[in-house]
Amino acid sequence: MYTIEMAYARMRELQDLANRSRAHQSAPASKRAHKKAAKKR
C-alpha cells in the first residue's frame, strides 16, 4: 500500500537532492537567474 505520507516523504527526499545538486553547480548563477525571473513578472 502506497500512502500520501510515503509519497510526501519521497517528494521531500527528491527536493533535498535537487537543492543540493543545484547548490553544487553554481550558487551565484542560480541567484542571478532568479533575479531575472523576478523582474519579468
PDB file of N, CA and C in Angstrom:
ATOM      1  N   MET A   1       0.847  -1.202   0.000  1.00  0.00           N
ATOM      2  CA  MET A   1       0.000   0.000   0.000  1.00  0.00           C
ATOM      3  C   MET A   1       0.885   1.257   0.000  1.00  0.00           C
ATOM      4  N   TYR A   2       0.553   2.196  -0.884  1.00  0.00           N
ATOM      5  CA  TYR A   2       1.328   3.429  -1.019  1.00  0.00           C
ATOM      6  C   TYR A   2       0.510   4.593  -0.465  1.00  0.00           C
ATOM      7  N   THR A   3       0.994   5.160   0.628  1.00  0.00           N
ATOM      8  CA  THR A   3       0.220   6.220   1.288  1.00  0.00           C
ATOM      9  C   THR A   3       0.683   7.614   0.898  1.00  0.00           C
ATOM     10  N   ILE A   4      -0.145   8.604   1.214  1.00  0.00           N
ATOM     11  CA  ILE A   4       0.202  10.006   0.972  1.00  0.00           C
ATOM     12  C   ILE A   4       1.483  10.354   1.719  1.00  0.00           C
ATOM     13  N   GLU A   5       1.609   9.848   2.943  1.00  0.00           N
ATOM     14  CA  GLU A   5       2.795  10.124   3.753  1.00  0.00           C
ATOM     15  C   GLU A   5       4.058   9.641   3.062  1.00  0.00           C
ATOM     16  N   MET A   6       3.978   8.430   2.483  1.00  0.00           N
ATOM     17  CA  MET A   6       5.139   7.870   1.785  1.00  0.00           C
ATOM     18  C   MET A   6       5.494   8.734   0.578  1.00  0.00           C
ATOM     19  N   ALA A   7       4.465   9.127  -0.176  1.00  0.00           N
ATOM     20  CA  ALA A   7       4.686   9.957  -1.354  1.00  0.00           C
ATOM     21  C   ALA A   7       5.290  11.298  -0.952  1.00  0.00           C
ATOM     22  N   TYR A   8       4.801  11.878   0.146  1.00  0.00           N
ATOM     23  CA  TYR A   8       5.294  13.174   0.613  1.00  0.00           C
ATOM     24  C   TYR A   8       6.746  13.071   1.048  1.00  0.00           C
ATOM     25  N   ALA A   9       7.069  11.995   1.779  1.00  0.00           N
ATOM     26  CA  ALA A   9       8.443  11.788   2.231  1.00  0.00           C
ATOM     27  C   ALA A   9       9.387  11.662   1.031  1.00  0.00           C
ATOM     28  N   ARG A  10       8.943  10.928   0.017  1.00  0.00           N
ATOM     29  CA  ARG A  10       9.760  10.740  -1.186  1.00  0.00           C
ATOM     30  C   ARG A  10       9.960  12.074  -1.898  1.00  0.00           C
ATOM     31  N   MET A  11       8.894  12.864  -1.966  1.00  0.00           N
ATOM     32  CA  MET A  11       8.961  14.170  -2.623  1.00  0.00           C
ATOM     33  C   MET A  11       9.992  15.062  -1.927  1.00  0.00           C
ATOM     34  N   ARG A  12       9.956  15.066  -0.585  1.00  0.00           N
ATOM     35  CA  ARG A  12      10.903  15.877   0.171  1.00  0.00           C
ATOM     36  C   ARG A  12      12.330  15.413  -0.087  1.00  0.00           C
ATOM     37  N   GLU A  13      12.519  14.076  -0.165  1.00  0.00           N
ATOM     38  CA  GLU A  13      13.834  13.498  -0.440  1.00  0.00           C
ATOM     39  C   GLU A  13      14.375  14.023  -1.762  1.00  0.00           C
ATOM     40  N   LEU A  14      13.543  13.932  -2.797  1.00  0.00           N
ATOM     41  CA  LEU A  14      13.954  14.371  -4.126  1.00  0.00           C
ATOM     42  C   LEU A  14      14.228  15.870  -4.146  1.00  0.00           C
ATOM     43  N   GLN A  15      13.424  16.628  -3.416  1.00  0.00           N
ATOM     44  CA  GLN A  15      13.608  18.071  -3.356  1.00  0.00           C
ATOM     45  C   GLN A  15      14.958  18.407  -2.722  1.00  0.00           C
ATOM     46  N   ASP A  16      15.288  17.720  -1.623  1.00  0.00           N
ATOM     47  CA  ASP A  16      16.562  17.949  -0.947  1.00  0.00           C
ATOM     48  C   ASP A  16      17.723  17.641  -1.887  1.00  0.00           C
ATOM     49  N   LEU A  17      17.625  16.511  -2.612  1.00  0.00           N
ATOM     50  CA  LEU A  17      18.678  16.140  -3.552  1.00  0.00           C
ATOM     51  C   LEU A  17      18.826  17.195  -4.631  1.00  0.00           C
ATOM     52  N   ALA A  18      17.706  17.671  -5.165  1.00  0.00           N
ATOM     53  CA  ALA A  18      17.736  18.687  -6.215  1.00  0.00           C
ATOM     54  C   ALA A  18      18.370  19.976  -5.699  1.00  0.00           C
ATOM     55  N   ASN A  19      18.001  20.380  -4.497  1.00  0.00           N
ATOM     56  CA  ASN A  19      18.565  21.602  -3.921  1.00  0.00           C
ATOM     57  C   ASN A  19      20.062  21.471  -3.724  1.00  0.00           C
ATOM     58  N   ARG A  20      20.502  20.291  -3.258  1.00  0.00           N
ATOM     59  CA  ARG A  20      21.918  20.060  -3.023  1.00  0.00           C
ATOM     60  C   ARG A  20      22.709  20.114  -4.326  1.00  0.00           C
ATOM     61  N   SER A  21      22.207  19.437  -5.359  1.00  0.00           N
ATOM     62  CA  SER A  21      22.925  19.397  -6.633  1.00  0.00           C
ATOM     63  C   SER A  21      22.945  20.784  -7.270  1.00  0.00           C
ATOM     64  N   ARG A  22      21.844  21.541  -7.110  1.00  0.00           N
ATOM     65  CA  ARG A  22      21.794  22.890  -7.672  1.00  0.00           C
ATOM     66  C   ARG A  22      22.827  23.773  -6.971  1.00  0.00           C
ATOM     67  N   ALA A  23      22.950  23.637  -5.653  1.00  0.00           N
ATOM     68  CA  ALA A  23      23.908  24.426  -4.888  1.00  0.00           C
ATOM     69  C   ALA A  23      25.334  24.076  -5.294  1.00  0.00           C
ATOM     70  N   HIS A  24      25.584  22.807  -5.614  1.00  0.00           N
ATOM     71  CA  HIS A  24      26.917  22.360  -6.020  1.00  0.00           C
ATOM     72  C   HIS A  24      27.329  22.965  -7.356  1.00  0.00           C
ATOM     73  N   GLN A  25      26.385  23.049  -8.300  1.00  0.00           N
ATOM     74  CA  GLN A  25      26.701  23.529  -9.643  1.00  0.00           C
ATOM     75  C   GLN A  25      27.252  24.958  -9.578  1.00  0.00           C
ATOM     76  N   SER A  26      26.427  25.927  -9.173  1.00  0.00           N
ATOM     77  CA  SER A  26      26.904  27.301  -9.032  1.00  0.00           C
ATOM     78  C   SER A  26      25.824  28.172  -8.408  1.00  0.00           C
ATOM     79  N   ALA A  27      26.016  28.507  -7.144  1.00  0.00           N
ATOM     80  CA  ALA A  27      25.024  29.299  -6.418  1.00  0.00           C
ATOM     81  C   ALA A  27      24.845  30.694  -7.025  1.00  0.00           C
ATOM     82  N   PRO A  28      25.929  31.420  -7.354  1.00  0.00           N
ATOM     83  CA  PRO A  28      25.772  32.773  -7.907  1.00  0.00           C
ATOM     84  C   PRO A  28      24.948  32.790  -9.192  1.00  0.00           C
ATOM     85  N   ALA A  29      25.163  31.824 -10.062  1.00  0.00           N
ATOM     86  CA  ALA A  29      24.439  31.773 -11.336  1.00  0.00           C
ATOM     87  C   ALA A  29      22.946  31.598 -11.095  1.00  0.00           C
ATOM     88  N   SER A  30      22.589  30.702 -10.169  1.00  0.00           N
ATOM     89  CA  SER A  30      21.169  30.460  -9.907  1.00  0.00           C
ATOM     90  C   SER A  30      20.533  31.696  -9.278  1.00  0.00           C
ATOM     91  N   LYS A  31      21.302  32.421  -8.459  1.00  0.00           N
ATOM     92  CA  LYS A  31      20.774  33.642  -7.842  1.00  0.00           C
ATOM     93  C   LYS A  31      20.499  34.692  -8.914  1.00  0.00           C
ATOM     94  N   ARG A  32      21.417  34.823  -9.876  1.00  0.00           N
ATOM     95  CA  ARG A  32      21.215  35.781 -10.967  1.00  0.00           C
ATOM     96  C   ARG A  32      19.980  35.418 -11.776  1.00  0.00           C
ATOM     97  N   ALA A  33      19.824  34.134 -12.087  1.00  0.00           N
ATOM     98  CA  ALA A  33      18.670  33.661 -12.873  1.00  0.00           C
ATOM     99  C   ALA A  33      17.383  33.978 -12.133  1.00  0.00           C
ATOM    100  N   HIS A  34      17.402  33.825 -10.811  1.00  0.00           N
ATOM    101  CA  HIS A  34      16.209  34.067 -10.013  1.00  0.00           C
ATOM    102  C   HIS A  34      15.834  35.556 -10.074  1.00  0.00           C
ATOM    103  N   LYS A  35      16.842  36.427 -10.022  1.00  0.00           N
ATOM    104  CA  LYS A  35      16.573  37.863 -10.079  1.00  0.00           C
ATOM    105  C   LYS A  35      15.955  38.234 -11.422  1.00  0.00           C
ATOM    106  N   LYS A  36      16.469  37.658 -12.513  1.00  0.00           N
ATOM    107  CA  LYS A  36      15.919  37.925 -13.847  1.00  0.00           C
ATOM    108  C   LYS A  36      14.459  37.501 -13.928  1.00  0.00           C
ATOM    109  N   ALA A  37      14.153  36.338 -13.378  1.00  0.00           N
ATOM    110  CA  ALA A  37      12.784  35.812 -13.416  1.00  0.00           C
ATOM    111  C   ALA A  37      11.853  36.751 -12.643  1.00  0.00           C
ATOM    112  N   ALA A  38      12.332  37.290 -11.524  1.00  0.00           N
ATOM    113  CA  ALA A  38      11.506  38.174 -10.707  1.00  0.00           C
ATOM    114  C   ALA A  38      11.196  39.465 -11.460  1.00  0.00           C
ATOM    115  N   LYS A  39      12.178  39.970 -12.211  1.00  0.00           N
ATOM    116  CA  LYS A  39      11.968  41.218 -12.945  1.00  0.00           C
ATOM    117  C   LYS A  39      10.929  41.042 -14.049  1.00  0.00           C
ATOM    118  N   LYS A  40      10.919  39.868 -14.690  1.00  0.00           N
ATOM    119  CA  LYS A  40       9.981  39.614 -15.791  1.00  0.00           C
ATOM    120  C   LYS A  40       8.528  39.691 -15.315  1.00  0.00           C
ATOM    121  N   ARG A  41       8.278  39.303 -14.066  1.00  0.00           N
ATOM    122  CA  ARG A  41       6.906  39.294 -13.557  1.00  0.00           C
ATOM    123  C   ARG A  41       6.357  40.642 -13.317  1.00  0.00           C
TER     124      ARG A  41
END
